[in-house]
CSV table of C-alpha atoms in Angstrom, one decimal:
chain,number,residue,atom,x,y,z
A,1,UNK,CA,41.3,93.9,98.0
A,2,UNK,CA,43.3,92.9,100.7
A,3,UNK,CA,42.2,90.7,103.5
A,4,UNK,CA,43.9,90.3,107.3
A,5,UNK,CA,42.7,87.9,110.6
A,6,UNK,CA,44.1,85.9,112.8
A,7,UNK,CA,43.8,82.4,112.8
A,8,UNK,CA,45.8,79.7,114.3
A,9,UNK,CA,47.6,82.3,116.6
A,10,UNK,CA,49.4,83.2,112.6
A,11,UNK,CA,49.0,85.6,110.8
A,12,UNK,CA,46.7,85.3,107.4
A,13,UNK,CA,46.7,87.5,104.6
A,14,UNK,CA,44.8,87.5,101.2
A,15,UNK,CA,45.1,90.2,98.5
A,16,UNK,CA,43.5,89.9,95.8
A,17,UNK,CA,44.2,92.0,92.6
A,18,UNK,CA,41.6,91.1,90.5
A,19,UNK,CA,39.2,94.7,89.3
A,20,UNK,CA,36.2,93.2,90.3
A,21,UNK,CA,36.5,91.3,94.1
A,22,UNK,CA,33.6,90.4,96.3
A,23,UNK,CA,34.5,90.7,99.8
A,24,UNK,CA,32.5,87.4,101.3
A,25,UNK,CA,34.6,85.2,98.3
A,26,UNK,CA,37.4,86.4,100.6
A,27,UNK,CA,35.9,85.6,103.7
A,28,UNK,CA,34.6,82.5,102.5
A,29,UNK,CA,38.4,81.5,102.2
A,30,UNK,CA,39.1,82.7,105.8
A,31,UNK,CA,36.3,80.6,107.2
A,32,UNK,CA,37.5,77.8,105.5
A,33,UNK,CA,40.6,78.1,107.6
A,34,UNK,CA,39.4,78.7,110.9
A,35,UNK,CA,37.5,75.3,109.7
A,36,UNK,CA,40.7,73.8,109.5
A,37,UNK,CA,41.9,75.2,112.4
A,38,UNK,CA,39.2,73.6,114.4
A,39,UNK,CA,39.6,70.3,113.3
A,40,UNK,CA,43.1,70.3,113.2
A,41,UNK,CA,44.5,72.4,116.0
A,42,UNK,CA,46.6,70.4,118.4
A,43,UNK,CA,46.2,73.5,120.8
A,44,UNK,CA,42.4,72.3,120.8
A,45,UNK,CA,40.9,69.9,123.2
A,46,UNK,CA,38.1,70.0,120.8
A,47,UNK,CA,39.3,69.2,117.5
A,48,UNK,CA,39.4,65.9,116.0
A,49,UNK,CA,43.4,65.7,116.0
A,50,UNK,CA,43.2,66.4,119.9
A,51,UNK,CA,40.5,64.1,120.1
A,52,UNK,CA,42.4,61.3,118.5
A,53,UNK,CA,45.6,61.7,120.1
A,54,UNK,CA,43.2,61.7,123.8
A,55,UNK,CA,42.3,58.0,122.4
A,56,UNK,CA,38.8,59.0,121.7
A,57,UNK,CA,38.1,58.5,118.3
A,58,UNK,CA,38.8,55.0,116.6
A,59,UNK,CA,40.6,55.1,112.8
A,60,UNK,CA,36.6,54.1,111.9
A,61,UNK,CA,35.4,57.4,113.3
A,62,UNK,CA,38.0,59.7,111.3
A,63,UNK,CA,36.8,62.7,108.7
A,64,UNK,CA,37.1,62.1,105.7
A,65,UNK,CA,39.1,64.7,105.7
A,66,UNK,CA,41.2,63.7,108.4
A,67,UNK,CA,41.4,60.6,106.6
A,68,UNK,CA,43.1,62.3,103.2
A,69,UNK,CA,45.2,64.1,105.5
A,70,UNK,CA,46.9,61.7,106.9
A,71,UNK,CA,47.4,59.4,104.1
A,72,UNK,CA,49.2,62.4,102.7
A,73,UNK,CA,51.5,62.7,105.6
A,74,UNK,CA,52.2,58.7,105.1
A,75,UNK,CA,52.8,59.6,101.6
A,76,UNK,CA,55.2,62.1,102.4
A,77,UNK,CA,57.3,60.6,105.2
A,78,UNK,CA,57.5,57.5,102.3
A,79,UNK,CA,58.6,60.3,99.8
A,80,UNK,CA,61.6,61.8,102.5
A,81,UNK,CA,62.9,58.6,103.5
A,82,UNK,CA,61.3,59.1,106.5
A,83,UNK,CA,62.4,62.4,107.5
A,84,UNK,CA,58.9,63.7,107.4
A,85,UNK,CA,57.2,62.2,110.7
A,86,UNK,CA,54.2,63.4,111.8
A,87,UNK,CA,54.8,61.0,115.1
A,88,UNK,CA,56.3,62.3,118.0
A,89,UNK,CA,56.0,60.4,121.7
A,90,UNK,CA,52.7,58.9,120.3
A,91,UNK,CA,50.8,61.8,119.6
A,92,UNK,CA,50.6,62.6,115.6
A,93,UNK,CA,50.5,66.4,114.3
A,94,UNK,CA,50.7,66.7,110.7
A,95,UNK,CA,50.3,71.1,111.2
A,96,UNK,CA,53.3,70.5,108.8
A,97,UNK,CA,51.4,69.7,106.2
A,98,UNK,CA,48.2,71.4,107.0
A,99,UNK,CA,49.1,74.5,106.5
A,100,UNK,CA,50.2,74.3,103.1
A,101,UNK,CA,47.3,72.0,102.0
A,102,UNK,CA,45.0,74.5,103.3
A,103,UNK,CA,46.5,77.4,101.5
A,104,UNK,CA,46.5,75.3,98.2
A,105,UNK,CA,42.9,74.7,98.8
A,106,UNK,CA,41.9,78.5,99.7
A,107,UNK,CA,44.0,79.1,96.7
A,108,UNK,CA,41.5,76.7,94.3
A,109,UNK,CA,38.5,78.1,96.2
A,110,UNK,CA,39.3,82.0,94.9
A,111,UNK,CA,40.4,80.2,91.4
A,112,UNK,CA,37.3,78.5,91.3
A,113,UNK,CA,35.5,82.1,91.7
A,114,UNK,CA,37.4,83.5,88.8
A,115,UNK,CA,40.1,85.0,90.6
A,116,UNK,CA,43.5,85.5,88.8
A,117,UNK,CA,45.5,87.6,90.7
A,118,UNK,CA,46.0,86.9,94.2
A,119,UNK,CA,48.2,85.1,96.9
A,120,UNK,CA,47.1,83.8,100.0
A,121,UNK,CA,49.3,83.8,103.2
A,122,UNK,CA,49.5,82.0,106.3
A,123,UNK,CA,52.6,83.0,108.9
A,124,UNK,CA,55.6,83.1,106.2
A,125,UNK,CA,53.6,80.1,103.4
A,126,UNK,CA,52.6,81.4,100.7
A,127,UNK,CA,50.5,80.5,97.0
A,128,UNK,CA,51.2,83.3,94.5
A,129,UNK,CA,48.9,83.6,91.4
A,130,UNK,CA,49.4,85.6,88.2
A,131,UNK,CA,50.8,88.9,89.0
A,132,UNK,CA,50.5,92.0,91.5
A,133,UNK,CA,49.0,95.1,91.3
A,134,UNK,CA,52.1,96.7,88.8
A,135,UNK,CA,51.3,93.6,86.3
A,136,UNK,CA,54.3,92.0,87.3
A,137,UNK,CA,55.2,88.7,89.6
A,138,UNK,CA,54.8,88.7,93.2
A,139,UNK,CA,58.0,90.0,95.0
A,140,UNK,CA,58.6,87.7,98.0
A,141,UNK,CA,61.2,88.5,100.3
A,142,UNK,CA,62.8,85.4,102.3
A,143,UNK,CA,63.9,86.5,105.9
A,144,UNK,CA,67.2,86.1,107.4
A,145,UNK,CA,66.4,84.3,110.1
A,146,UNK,CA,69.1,85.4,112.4
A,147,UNK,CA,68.1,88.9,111.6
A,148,UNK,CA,64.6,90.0,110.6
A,149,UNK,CA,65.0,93.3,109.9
A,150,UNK,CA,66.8,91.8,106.4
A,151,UNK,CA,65.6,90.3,103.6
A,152,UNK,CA,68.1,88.0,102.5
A,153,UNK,CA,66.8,87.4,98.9
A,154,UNK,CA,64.4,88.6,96.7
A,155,UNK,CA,62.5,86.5,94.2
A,156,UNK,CA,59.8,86.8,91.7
A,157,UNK,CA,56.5,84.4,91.8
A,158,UNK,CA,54.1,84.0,89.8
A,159,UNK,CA,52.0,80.7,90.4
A,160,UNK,CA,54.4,79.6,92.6
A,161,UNK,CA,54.3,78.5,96.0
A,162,UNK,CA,56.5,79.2,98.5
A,163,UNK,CA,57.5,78.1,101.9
A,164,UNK,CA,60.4,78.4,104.6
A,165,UNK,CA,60.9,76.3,107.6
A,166,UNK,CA,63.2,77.5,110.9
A,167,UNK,CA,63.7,76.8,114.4
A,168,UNK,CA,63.3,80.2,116.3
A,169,UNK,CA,59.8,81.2,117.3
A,170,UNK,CA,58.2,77.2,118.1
A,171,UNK,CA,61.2,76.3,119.1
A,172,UNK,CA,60.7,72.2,119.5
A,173,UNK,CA,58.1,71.6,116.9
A,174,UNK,CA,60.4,70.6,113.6
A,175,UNK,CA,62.6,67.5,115.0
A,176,UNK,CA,64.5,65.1,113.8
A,177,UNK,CA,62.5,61.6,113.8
A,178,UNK,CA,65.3,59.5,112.7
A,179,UNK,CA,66.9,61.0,116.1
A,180,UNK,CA,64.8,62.1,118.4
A,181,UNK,CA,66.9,65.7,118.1
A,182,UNK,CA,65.9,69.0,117.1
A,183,UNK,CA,67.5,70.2,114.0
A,184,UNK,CA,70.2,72.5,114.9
A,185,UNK,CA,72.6,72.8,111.7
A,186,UNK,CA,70.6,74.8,109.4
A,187,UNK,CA,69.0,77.9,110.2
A,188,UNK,CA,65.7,78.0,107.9
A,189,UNK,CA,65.2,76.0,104.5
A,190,UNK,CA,62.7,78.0,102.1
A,191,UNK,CA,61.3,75.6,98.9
A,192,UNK,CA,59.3,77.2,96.0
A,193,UNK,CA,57.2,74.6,94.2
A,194,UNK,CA,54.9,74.6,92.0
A,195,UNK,CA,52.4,75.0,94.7
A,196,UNK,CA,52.5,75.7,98.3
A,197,UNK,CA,51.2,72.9,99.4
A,198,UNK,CA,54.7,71.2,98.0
A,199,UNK,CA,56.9,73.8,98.8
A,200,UNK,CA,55.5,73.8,102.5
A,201,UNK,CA,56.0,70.0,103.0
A,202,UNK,CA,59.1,69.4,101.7
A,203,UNK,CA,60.3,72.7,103.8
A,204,UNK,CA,59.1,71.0,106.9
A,205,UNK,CA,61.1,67.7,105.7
A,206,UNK,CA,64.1,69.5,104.3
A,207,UNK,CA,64.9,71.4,107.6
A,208,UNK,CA,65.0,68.0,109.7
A,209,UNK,CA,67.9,66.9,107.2
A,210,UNK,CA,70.1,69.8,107.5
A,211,UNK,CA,72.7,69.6,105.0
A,212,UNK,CA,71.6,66.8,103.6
A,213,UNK,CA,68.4,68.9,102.1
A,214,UNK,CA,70.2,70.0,99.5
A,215,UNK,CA,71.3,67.0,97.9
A,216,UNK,CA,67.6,65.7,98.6
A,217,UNK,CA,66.0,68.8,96.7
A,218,UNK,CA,68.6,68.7,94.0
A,219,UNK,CA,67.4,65.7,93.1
A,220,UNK,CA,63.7,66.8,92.8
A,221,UNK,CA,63.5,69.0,89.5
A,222,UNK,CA,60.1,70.6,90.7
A,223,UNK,CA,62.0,72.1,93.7
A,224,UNK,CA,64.2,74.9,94.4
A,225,UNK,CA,65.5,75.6,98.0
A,226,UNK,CA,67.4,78.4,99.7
A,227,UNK,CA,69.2,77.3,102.6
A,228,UNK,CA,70.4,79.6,105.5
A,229,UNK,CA,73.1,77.7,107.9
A,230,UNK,CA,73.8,78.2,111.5
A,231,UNK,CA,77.3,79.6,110.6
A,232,UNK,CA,75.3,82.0,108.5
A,233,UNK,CA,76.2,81.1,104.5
A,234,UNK,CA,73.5,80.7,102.2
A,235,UNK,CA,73.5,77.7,99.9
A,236,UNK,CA,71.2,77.4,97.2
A,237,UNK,CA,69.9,74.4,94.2
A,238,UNK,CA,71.2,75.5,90.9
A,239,UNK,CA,67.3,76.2,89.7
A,240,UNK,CA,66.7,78.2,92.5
A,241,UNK,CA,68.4,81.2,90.5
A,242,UNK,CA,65.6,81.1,88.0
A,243,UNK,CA,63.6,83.0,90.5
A,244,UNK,CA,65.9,85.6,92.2
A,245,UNK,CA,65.3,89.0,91.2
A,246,UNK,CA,68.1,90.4,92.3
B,1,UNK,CA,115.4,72.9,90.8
B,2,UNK,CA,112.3,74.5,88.9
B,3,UNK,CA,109.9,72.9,89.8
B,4,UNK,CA,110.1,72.5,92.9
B,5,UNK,CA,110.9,76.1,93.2
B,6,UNK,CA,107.0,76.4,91.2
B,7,UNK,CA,105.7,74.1,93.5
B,8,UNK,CA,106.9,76.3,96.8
B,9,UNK,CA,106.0,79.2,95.1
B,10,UNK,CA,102.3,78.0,95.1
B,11,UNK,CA,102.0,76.4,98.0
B,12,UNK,CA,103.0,80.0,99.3
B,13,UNK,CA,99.8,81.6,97.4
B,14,UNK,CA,97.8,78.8,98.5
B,15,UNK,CA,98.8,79.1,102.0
B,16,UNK,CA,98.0,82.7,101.9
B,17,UNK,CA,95.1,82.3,100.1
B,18,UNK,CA,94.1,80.5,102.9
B,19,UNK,CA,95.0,82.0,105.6
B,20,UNK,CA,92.8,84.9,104.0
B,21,UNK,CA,89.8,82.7,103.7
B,22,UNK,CA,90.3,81.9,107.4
B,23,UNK,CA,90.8,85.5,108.2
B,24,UNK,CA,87.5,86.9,106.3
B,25,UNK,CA,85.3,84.1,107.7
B,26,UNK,CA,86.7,85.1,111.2
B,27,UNK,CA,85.9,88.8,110.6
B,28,UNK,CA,82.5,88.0,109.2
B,29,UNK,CA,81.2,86.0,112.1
B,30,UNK,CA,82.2,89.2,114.5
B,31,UNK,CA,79.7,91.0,112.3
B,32,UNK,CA,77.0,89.5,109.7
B,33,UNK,CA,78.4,87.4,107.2
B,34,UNK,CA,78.5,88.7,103.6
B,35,UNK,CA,76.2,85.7,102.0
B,36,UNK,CA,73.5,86.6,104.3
B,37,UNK,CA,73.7,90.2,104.5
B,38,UNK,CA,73.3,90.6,100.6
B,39,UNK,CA,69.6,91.2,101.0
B,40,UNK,CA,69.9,95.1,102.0
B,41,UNK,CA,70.2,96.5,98.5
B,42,UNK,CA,66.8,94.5,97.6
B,43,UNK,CA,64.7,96.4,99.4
B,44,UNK,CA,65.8,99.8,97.6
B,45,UNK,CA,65.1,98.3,93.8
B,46,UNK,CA,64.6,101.5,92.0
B,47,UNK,CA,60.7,100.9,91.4
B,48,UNK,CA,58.3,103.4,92.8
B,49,UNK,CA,55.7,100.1,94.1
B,50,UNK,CA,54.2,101.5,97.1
B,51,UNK,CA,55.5,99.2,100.3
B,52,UNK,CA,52.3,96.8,100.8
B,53,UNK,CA,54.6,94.2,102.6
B,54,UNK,CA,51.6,92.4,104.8
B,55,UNK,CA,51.8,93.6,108.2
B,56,UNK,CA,55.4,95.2,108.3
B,57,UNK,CA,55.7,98.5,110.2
B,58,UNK,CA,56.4,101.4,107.9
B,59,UNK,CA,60.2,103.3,108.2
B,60,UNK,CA,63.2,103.2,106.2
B,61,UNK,CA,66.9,103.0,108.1
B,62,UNK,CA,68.9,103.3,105.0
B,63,UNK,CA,67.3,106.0,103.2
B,64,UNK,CA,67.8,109.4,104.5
B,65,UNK,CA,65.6,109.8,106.9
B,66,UNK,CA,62.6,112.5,107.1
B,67,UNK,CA,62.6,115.1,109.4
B,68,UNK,CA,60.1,115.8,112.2
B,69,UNK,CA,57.5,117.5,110.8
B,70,UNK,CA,57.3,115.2,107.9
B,71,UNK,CA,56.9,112.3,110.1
B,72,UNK,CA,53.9,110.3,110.1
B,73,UNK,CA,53.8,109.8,114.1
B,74,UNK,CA,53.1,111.9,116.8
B,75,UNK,CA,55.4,111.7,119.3
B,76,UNK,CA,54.0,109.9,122.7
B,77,UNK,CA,53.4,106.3,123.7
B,78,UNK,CA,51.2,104.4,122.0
B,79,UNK,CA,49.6,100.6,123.3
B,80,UNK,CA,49.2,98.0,120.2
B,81,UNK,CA,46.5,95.6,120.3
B,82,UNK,CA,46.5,92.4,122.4
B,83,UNK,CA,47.8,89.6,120.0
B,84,UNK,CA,47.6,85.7,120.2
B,85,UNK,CA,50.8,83.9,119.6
B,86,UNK,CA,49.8,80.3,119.6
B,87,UNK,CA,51.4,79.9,123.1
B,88,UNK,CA,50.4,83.2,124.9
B,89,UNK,CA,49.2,86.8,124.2
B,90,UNK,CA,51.9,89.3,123.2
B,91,UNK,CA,51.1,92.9,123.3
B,92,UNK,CA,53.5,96.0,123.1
B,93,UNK,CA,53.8,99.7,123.2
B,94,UNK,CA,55.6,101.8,120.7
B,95,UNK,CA,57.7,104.6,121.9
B,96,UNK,CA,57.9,107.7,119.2
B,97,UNK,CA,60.1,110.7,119.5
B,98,UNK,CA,60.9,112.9,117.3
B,99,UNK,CA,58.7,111.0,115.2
B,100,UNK,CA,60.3,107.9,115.0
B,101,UNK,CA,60.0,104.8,116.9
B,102,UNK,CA,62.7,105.1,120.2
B,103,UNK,CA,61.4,102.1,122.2
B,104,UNK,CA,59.1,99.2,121.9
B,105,UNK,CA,58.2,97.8,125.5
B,106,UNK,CA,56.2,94.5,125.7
B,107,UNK,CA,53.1,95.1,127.9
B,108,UNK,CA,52.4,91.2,127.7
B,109,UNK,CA,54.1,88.3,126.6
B,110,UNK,CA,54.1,84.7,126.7
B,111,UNK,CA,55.8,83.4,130.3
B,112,UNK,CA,53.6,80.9,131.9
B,113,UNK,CA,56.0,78.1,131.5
B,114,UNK,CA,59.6,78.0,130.8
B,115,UNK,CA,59.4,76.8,127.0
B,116,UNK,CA,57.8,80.3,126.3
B,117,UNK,CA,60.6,82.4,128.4
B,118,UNK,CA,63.0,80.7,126.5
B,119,UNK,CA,61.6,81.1,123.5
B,120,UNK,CA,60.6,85.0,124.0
B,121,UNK,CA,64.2,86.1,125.8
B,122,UNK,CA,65.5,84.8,122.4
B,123,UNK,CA,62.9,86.2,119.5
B,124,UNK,CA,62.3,89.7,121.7
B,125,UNK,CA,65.2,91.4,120.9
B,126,UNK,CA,65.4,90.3,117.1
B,127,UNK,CA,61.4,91.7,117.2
B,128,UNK,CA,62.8,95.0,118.8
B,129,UNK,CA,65.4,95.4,116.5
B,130,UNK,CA,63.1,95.0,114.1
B,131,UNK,CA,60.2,97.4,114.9
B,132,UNK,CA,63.4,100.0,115.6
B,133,UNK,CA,65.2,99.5,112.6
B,134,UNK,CA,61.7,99.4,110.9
B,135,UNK,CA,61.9,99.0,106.9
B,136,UNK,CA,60.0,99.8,104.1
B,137,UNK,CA,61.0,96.7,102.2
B,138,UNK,CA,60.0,96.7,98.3
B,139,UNK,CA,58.4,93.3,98.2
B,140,UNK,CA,55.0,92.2,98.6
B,141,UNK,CA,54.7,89.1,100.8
B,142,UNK,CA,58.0,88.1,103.3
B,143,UNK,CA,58.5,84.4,103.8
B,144,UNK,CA,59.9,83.5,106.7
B,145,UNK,CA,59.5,80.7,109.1
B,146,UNK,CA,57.4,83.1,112.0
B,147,UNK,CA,54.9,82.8,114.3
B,148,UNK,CA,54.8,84.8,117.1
B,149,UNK,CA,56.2,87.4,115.0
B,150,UNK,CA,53.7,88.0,113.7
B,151,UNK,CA,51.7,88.5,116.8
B,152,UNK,CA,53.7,91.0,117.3
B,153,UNK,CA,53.5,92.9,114.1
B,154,UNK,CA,49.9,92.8,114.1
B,155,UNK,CA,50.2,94.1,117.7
B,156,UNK,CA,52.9,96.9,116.5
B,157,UNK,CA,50.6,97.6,113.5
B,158,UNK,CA,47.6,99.4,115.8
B,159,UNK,CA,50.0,101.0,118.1
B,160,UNK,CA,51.6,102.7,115.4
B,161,UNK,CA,47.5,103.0,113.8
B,162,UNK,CA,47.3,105.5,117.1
B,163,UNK,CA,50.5,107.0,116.9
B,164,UNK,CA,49.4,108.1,113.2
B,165,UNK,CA,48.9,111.7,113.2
């Protein structure tokens, strides 16, 4: 069963493979995110990050969930030597890490319901989950970002996440915080983790360091990265062939 | 005398060697450099998986394509859905003849400030290309770092939904 909407002006898709899928378990994963999306749209006057950054709610007054959120983000930026900044000209939008932790969490929701088979989507992140409809893993296809009718690589997930970080379509929203500049020397940076909720992060992170990413991620064991440059070469971390298909 | 005449001798190769490196990397940028453009035989691993690639309009360039009357479109022009992109509503309309897709126009798209026409002068054409040179690729989820793409697919998706005979 396979499940489309729109949320968050991106594109969400769940399929799950499972024999036996109630529809509302799906749905009940798509409201969650338009949940999210509420609270944590910076396109939203309404939600609480809007809210916050308007100066109208005090650190006392934050969610709970707000509250984890951020302390993750604070986590992060410690964990990227600062790279990962969810600061820019006073205003703080941690979407970079939203979007993952949301997936991971609509990933738990459907694992919590029994589900085995499955991955969950939003705009390009993904969680994978045992194995597609053929009984084998997942088959992701990472875009070339300087041409998507192509599918630069092909790899194989299963449990994974998955996530890849570029410049081209929101143009100034990845930036540099150590510089003030957008990232311009790497085309997109894609991390599988063992979740997506890692993957996506250090994505958002490892794109702000350019080159440097891939001495960062060689260092963590747990990730793999696939980098795409601006003079079009793809560089790779030695464990990310464990994955490729092809 | 030997060695030196060893030493010249590779410095020769190496220069050439180089030179050759220089050469190919020149030649590549004209076109699509090899690293990247690796990904084409992917799409056509021999399995017979039906295509359930999320929201990716349905053709295949590098096969042999079908004729006419096999096609799954009618020919005519057919509007897609209106779709949100974060930053503006995209919508477009498919152009098929002979049963393939000749033309996508955008009906809508986002241009109310200058960040948006910037951003859509440079991600239209790579979205045309793409809708036109429309793949069946053999995978089951694309990553890629896209937003308004997708907009744009989901938009594509119902025009080619109506252009389905």
């Amino acid at each position: 069963m396979k499940e489309e909407a729109i949320i968050m002006g991106m594109p969400v898709v769940i399929e799950v493979v499972d024999p036996e899928v109630i529809n509302s378990d799906l749905h009940a994963v798509l409201n969650y995110f338009r949940d999210v999306d509420e609270q944590f749209s910076t396109y939203k006057e309404t939600s609480e990050i809007s809210q916050i950054n308007d100066g109208k709610l005090s650190p006392g007054e934050y969610s709970l969930e707000m509250k984890k959120i951020l302390s993750l983000c604070e986590h992060t930026k410690k964990e990227t030597n600062g790279y990962f900044d969810i600061e820019h000209k006073g205003k703080i939008d941690p979407s970079g890490l939203v979007k993952g932790y949301a997936i991971w969490k609509g990933a738990q929701m459907l694992l919590k319901n029994g589900y085995k088979n499955f991955y969950i989507e939003i705009a390009g992140d993904i969680q994978t989950m045992g194995l597609n409809a053929d009984h084998e893993p997942w088959r992701v296809g990472i875009e070339n970002p300087f041409d998507r009718t192509q599918i630069i690589k092909v790899v194989k997930l299963s449990g994974e996440g998955i996530a890849t970080s570029g410049t081209y379509i929101r143009g100034n929203h990845i930036y540099n915080p150590l510089t003030g500049e957008v990232s311009h020397e790497v085309a997109s940076v894609t991390v599988i983790a063992k979740n997506v909720y890692e993957a996506d992060r250090f994505a958002t992170a490892a794109f702000v360091m350019g080159r440097g990413a891939l001495e960062f991620i060689e260092k963590k064991r747990e990730l793999s990265a696939l980098l795409v440059t601006q003079n079009k070469t793809t560089i790779k971390t030695s464990n990310f062939t464990q994955f490729e298909l092809t | 005398m030997d060695i030196l005449k060893k030493y010249f001798q590779v410095s020769v190769f190496l220069a050439f060697f180089g030179l050759l490196i220089v050469v190919k990397n020149y030649i590549g940028h004209a076109d699509e450099e090899e690293s990247v453009a690796i990904g084409k035989p992917n799409l056509q691993t021999p399995t017979t998986q039906t295509p359930s690639a999320a929201v990716t309009p349905v053709a295949n360039t590098t096969a042999p394509t079908s004729t006419p009357n096999n096609s799954i479109y009618k020919d005519g022009t057919f509007t897609g859905s209106v779709e949100d992109a974060y930053y503006g509503n995209i919508q477009v309309q498919a152009v098929i003849q002979n049963g393939k897709i000749a033309d996508v126009l955008f009906l809508q798209y986002p241009n109310d400030n200058r960040t948006s026409i910037r951003i859509n002068s440079q991600s239209n054409q790579y979205l045309k290309e793409e809708a036109i040179a429309a793949q069946s690729a053999n995978v089951n989820i694309i990553s890629g770092a896209s937003d308004s793409s997708f907009a744009f697919r989901k938009s594509m998706a119902t025009a080619l939904q109506r252009a389905h005979k």
